[in-house]
PDB file of C-alpha atoms in Angstrom:
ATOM      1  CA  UNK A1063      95.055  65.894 157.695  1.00  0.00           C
ATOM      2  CA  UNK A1064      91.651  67.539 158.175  1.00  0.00           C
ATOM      3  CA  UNK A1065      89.999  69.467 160.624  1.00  0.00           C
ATOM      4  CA  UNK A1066      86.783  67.599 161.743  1.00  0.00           C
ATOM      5  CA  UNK A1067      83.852  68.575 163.907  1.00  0.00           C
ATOM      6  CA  UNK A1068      81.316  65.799 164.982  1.00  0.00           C
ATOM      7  CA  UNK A1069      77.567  66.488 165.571  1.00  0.00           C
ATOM      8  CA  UNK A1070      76.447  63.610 167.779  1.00  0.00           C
ATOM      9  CA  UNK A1071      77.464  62.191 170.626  1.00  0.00           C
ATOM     10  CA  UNK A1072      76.578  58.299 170.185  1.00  0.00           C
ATOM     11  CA  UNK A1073      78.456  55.530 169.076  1.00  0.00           C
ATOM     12  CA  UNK A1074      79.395  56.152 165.176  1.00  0.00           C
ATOM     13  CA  UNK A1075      80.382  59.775 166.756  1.00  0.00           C
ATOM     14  CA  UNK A1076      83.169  57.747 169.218  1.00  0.00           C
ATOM     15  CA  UNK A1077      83.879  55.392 166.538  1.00  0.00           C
ATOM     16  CA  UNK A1078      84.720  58.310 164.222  1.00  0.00           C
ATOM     17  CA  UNK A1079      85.922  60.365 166.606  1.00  0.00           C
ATOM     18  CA  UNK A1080      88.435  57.872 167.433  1.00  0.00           C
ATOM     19  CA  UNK A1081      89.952  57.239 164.329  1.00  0.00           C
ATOM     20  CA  UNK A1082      90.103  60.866 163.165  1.00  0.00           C
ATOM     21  CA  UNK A1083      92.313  61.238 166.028  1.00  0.00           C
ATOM     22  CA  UNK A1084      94.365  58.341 165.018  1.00  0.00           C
ATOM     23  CA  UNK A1085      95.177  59.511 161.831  1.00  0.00           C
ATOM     24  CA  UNK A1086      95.919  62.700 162.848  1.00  0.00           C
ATOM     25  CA  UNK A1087      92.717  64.852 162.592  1.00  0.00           C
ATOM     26  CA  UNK A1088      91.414  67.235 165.022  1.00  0.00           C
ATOM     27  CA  UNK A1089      88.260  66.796 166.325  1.00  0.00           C
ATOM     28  CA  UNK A1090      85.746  69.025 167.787  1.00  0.00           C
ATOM     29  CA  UNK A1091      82.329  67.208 168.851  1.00  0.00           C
ATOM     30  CA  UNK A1092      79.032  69.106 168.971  1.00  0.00           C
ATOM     31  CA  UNK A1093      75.683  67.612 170.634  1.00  0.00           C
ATOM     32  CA  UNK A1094      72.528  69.104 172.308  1.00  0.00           C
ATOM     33  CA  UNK A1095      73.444  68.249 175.783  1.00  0.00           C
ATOM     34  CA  UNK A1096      76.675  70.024 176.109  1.00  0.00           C
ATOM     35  CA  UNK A1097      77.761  67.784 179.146  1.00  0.00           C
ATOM     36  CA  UNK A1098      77.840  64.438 177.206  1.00  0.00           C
ATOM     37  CA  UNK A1099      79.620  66.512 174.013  1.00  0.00           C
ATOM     38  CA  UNK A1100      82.295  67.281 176.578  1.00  0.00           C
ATOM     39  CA  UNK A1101      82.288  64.017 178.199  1.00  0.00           C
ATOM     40  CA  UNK A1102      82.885  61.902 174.920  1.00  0.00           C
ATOM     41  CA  UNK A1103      85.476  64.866 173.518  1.00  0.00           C
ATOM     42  CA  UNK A1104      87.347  63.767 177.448  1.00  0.00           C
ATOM     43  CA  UNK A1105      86.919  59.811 176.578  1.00  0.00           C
ATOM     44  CA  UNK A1106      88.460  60.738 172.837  1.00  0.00           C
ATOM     45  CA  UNK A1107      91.412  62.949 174.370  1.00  0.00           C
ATOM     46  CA  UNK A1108      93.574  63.156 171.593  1.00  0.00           C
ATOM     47  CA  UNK A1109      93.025  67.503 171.876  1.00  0.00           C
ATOM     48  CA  UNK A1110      89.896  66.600 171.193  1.00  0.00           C
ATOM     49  CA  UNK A1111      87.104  69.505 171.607  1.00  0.00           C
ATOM     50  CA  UNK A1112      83.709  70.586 172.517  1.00  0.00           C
ATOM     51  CA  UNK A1113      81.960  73.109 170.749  1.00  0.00           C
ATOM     52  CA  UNK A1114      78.321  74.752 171.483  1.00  0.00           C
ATOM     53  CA  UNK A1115      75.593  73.375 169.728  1.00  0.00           C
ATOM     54  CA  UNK A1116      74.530  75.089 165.880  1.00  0.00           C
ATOM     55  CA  UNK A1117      77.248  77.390 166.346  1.00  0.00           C
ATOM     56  CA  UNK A1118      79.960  77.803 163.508  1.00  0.00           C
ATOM     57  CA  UNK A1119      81.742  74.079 163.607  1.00  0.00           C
ATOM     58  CA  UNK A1120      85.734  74.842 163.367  1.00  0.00           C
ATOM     59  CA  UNK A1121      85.786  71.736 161.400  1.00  0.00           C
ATOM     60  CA  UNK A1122      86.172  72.105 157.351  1.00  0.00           C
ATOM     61  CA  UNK A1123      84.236  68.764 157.388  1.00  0.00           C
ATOM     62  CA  UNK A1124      80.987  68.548 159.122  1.00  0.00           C
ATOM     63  CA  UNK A1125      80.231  64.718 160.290  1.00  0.00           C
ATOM     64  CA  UNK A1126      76.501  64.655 161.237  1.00  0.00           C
ATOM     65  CA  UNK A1127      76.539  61.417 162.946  1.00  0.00           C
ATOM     66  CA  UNK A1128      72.656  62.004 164.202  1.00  0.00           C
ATOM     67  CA  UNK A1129      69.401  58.797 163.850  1.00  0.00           C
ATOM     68  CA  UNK A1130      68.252  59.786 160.173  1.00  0.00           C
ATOM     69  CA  UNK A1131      65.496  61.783 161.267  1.00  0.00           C
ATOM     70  CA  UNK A1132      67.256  64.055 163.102  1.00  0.00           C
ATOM     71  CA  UNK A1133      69.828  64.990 160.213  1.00  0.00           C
ATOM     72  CA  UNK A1134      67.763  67.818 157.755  1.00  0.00           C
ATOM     73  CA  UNK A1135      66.390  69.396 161.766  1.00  0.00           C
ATOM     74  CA  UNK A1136      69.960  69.563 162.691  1.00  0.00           C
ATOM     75  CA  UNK A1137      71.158  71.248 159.349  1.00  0.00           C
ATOM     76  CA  UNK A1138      68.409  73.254 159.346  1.00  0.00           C
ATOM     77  CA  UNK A1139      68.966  74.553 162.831  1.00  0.00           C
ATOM     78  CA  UNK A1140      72.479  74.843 162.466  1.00  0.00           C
ATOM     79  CA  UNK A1141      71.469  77.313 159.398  1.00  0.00           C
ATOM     80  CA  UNK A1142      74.297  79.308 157.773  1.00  0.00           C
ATOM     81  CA  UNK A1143      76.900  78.311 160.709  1.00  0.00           C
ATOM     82  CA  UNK A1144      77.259  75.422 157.903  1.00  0.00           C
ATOM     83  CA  UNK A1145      77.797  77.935 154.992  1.00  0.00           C
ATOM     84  CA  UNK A1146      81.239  76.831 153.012  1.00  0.00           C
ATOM     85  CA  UNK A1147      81.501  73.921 154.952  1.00  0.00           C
ATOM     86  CA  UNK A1148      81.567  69.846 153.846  1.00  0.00           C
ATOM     87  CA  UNK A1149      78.455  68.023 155.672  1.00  0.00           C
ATOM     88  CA  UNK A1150      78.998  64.503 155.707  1.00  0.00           C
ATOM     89  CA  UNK A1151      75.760  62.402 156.287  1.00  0.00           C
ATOM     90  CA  UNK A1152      76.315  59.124 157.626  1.00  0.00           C
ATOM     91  CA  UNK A1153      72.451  57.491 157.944  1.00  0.00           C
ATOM     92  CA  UNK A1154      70.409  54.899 157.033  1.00  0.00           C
ATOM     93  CA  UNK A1155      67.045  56.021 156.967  1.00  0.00           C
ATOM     94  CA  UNK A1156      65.238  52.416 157.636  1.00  0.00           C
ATOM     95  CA  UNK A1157      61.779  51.610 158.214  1.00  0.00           C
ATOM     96  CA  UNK A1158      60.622  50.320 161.356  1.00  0.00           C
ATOM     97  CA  UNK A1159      60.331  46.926 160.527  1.00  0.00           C
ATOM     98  CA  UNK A1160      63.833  47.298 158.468  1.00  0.00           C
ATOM     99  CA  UNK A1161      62.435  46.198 155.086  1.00  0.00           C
ATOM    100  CA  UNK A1162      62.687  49.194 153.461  1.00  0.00           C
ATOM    101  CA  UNK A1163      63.667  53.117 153.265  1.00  0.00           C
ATOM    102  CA  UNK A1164      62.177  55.962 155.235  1.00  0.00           C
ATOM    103  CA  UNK A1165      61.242  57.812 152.303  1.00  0.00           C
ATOM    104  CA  UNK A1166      59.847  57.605 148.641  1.00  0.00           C
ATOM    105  CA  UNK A1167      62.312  56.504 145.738  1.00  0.00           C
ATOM    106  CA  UNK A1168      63.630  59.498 144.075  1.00  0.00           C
ATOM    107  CA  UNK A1169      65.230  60.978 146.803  1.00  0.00           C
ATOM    108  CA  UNK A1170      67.571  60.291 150.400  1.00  0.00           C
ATOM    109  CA  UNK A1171      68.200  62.005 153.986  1.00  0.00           C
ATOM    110  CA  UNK A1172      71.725  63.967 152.114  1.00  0.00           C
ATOM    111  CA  UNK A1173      69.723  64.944 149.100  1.00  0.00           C
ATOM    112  CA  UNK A1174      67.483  66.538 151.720  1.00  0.00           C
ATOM    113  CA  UNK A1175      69.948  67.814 153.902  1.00  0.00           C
ATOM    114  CA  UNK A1176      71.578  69.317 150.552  1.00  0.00           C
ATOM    115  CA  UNK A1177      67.753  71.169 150.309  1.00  0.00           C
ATOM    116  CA  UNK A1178      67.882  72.519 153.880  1.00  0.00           C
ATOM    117  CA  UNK A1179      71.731  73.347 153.456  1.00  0.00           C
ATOM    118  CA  UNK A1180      72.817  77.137 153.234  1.00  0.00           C
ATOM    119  CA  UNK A1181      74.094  78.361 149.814  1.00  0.00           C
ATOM    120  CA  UNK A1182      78.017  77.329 149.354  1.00  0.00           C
ATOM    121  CA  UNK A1183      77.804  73.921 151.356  1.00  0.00           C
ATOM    122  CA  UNK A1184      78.676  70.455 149.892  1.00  0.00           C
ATOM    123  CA  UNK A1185      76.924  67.168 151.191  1.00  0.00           C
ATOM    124  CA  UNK A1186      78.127  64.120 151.060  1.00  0.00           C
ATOM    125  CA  UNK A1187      76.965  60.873 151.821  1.00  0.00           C
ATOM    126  CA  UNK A1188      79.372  58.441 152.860  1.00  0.00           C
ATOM    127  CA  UNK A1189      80.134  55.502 156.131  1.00  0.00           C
ATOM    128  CA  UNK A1190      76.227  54.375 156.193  1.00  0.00           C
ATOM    129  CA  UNK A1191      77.302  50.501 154.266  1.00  0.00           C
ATOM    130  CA  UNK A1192      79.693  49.825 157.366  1.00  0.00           C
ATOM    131  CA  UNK A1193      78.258  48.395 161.079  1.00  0.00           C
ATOM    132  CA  UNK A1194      79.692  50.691 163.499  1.00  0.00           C
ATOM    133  CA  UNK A1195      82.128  47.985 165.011  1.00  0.00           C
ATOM    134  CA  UNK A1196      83.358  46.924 161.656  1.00  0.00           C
ATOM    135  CA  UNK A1197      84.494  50.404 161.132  1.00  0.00           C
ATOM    136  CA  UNK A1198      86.194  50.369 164.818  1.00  0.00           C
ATOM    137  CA  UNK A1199      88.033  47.055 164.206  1.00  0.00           C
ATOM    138  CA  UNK A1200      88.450  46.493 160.542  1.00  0.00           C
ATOM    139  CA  UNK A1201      89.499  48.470 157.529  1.00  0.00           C
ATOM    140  CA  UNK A1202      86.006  48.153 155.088  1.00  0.00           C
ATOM    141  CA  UNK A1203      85.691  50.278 152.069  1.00  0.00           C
ATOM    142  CA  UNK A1204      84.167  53.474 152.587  1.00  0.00           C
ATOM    143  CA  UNK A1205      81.720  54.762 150.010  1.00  0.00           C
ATOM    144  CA  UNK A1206      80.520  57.956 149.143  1.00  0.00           C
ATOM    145  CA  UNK A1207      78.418  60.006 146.929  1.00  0.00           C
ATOM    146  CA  UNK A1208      78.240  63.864 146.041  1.00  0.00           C
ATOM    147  CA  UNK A1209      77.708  66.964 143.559  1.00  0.00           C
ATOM    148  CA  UNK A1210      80.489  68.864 144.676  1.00  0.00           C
ATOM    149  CA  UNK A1211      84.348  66.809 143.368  1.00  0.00           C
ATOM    150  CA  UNK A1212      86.566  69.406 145.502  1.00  0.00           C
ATOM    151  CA  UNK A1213      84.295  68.362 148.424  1.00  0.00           C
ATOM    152  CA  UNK A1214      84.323  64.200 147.848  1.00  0.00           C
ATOM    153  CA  UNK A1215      88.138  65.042 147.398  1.00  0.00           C
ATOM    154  CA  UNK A1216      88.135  66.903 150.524  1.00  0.00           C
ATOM    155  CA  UNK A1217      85.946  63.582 152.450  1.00  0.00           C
ATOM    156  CA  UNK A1218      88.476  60.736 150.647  1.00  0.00           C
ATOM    157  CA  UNK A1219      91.872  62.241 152.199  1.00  0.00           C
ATOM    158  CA  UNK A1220      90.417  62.219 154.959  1.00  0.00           C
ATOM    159  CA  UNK A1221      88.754  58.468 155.002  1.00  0.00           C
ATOM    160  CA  UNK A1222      92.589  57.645 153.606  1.00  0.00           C
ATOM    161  CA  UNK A1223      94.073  59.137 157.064  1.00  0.00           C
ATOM    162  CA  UNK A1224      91.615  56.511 158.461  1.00  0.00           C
ATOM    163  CA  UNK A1225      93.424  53.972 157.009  1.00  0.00           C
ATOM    164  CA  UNK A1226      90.801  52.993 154.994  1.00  0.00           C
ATOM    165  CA  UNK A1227      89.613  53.129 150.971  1.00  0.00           C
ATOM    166  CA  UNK A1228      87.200  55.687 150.081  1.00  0.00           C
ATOM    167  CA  UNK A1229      85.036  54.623 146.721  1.00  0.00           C
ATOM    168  CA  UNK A1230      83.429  57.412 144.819  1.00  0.00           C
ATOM    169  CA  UNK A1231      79.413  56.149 143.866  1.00  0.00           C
ATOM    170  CA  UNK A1232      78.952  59.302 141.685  1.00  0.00           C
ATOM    171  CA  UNK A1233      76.787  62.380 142.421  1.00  0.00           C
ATOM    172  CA  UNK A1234      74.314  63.111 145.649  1.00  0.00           C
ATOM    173  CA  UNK A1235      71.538  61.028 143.879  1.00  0.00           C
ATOM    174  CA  UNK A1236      73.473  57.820 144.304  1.00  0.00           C
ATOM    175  CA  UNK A1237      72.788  57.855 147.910  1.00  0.00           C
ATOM    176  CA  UNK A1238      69.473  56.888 147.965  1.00  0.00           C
ATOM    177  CA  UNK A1239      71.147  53.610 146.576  1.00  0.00           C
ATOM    178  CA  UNK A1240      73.666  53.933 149.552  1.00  0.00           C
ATOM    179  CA  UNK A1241      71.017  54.142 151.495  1.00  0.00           C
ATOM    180  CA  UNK A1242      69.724  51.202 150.045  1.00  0.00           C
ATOM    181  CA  UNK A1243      72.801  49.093 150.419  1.00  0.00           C
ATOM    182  CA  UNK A1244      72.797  49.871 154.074  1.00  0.00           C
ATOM    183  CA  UNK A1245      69.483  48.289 153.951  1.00  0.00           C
ATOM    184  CA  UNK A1246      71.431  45.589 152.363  1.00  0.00           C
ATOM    185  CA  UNK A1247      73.958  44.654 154.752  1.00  0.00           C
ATOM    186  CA  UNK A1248      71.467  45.051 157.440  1.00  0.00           C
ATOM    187  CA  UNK A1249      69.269  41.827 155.231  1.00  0.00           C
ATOM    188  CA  UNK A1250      72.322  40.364 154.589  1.00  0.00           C
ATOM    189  CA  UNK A1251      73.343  40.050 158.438  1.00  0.00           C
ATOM    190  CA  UNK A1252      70.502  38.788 159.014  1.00  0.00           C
ATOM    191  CA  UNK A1253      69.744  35.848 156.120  1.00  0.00           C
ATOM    192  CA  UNK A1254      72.719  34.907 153.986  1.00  0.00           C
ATOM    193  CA  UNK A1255      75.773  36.345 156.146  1.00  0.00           C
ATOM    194  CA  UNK A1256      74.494  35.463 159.002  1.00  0.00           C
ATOM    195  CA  UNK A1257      76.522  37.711 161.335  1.00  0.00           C
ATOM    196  CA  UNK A1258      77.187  41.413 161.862  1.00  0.00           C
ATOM    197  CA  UNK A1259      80.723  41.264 161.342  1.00  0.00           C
ATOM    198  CA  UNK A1260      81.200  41.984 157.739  1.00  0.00           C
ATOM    199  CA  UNK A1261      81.224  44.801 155.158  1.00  0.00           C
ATOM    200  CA  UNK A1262      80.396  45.739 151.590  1.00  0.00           C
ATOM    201  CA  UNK A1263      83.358  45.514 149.762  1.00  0.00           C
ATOM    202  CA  UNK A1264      85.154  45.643 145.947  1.00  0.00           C
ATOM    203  CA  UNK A1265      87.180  42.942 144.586  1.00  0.00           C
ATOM    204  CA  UNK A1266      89.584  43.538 141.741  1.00  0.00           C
ATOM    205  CA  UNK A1267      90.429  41.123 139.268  1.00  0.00           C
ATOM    206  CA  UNK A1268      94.110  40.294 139.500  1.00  0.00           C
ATOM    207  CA  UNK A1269      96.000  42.146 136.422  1.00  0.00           C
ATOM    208  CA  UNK A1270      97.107  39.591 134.092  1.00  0.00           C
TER     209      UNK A1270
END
């Protein structure tokens, strides 16, 4: 089991939030307004706690569950508070008319958190494929990307205590491709799908 703080306070934070508990976690959530970290750490309950905002998280695993452009501010504010710890980025950086990325090829919102980061943290991208109820009501794959293999270790026990199977992509540059299959499922939802209710998935061949 992991310890787990949450900067955020919206609905991928409760979604989270909720099945960290579940599996056995801690929790601590962090957001600007103190009064709705506190009142969505009450709604949780679990233990769950509050924490002041860009002070040291007590989590070893740092879920920034913040819109995209809010991520590499927060890090940045939060400084070396951070320092040693696993930041998990969870956005999809979409333009406004959600046809495309943020930014320029070449690069993603956790390979520039990783640039604002303090010296000793790990980023990881991972839970940015999966619509937020999806990940409240089903069990979709969970993928990730990072530099740092003690950290992605670190970020797949804990997806397994979600009940749910992590998938390593490779190192931090992948996630501009996560990022990009975000984008996917958002097309795909809204062409060939069809419907929200769906995830990004792997299917095995059966072994003969």
């Amino acid at each position: 089991m992991s310890d787990i703080t949450i900067i955020g306070t919206g609905n991928m934070a409760r979604t989270i939030g909720a099945r960290a508990l579940a599996g056995g976690n801690t929790v601590e959530v962090m957001g600007r307004d103190r009064s709705r970290a506190a009142a969505l750490a009450e709604a949780l309950g679990g233990g769950a706690t509050t924490g002041e905002w860009a002070t040291a998280p007590a989590g070893d695993i740092v879920i920034v569950a913040l819109p995209y452009a809010a991520v590499v501010p927060a890090v940045t504010r939060y400084g070396d508070a951070l320092a040693g710890k696993v930041v998990v980025d969870i956005s999809n950086p979409f333009n406004p008319t959600f046809d495309g990325l943020a930014h320029p090829e070449g690069t993603s919102t956790a390979q520039e958190a990783a640039k604002a980061a303090p010296a000793g943290t790990a980023v990881v991208k991972a839970f940015n494929t999966v619509f937020r109820h999806v990940l409240e009501k089903g069990h979709p794959d969970i993928f990730l990307a990072g530099d740092d293999p003690e950290a992605k270790a670190s970020v797949e026990a804990f997806i397994k205590t979600l009940g749910l199977r992590p998938l390593d992509a490779g190192p931090l540059p992948m996630s501009h491709w996560l990022e990009g299959a975000g984008l996917l499922t958002v097309s795909l939802a809204n062409h060939g799908a069809a419907s929200f209710d769906f995830s990004l998935t792997i299917t095995e061949l059966p072994t003969s």
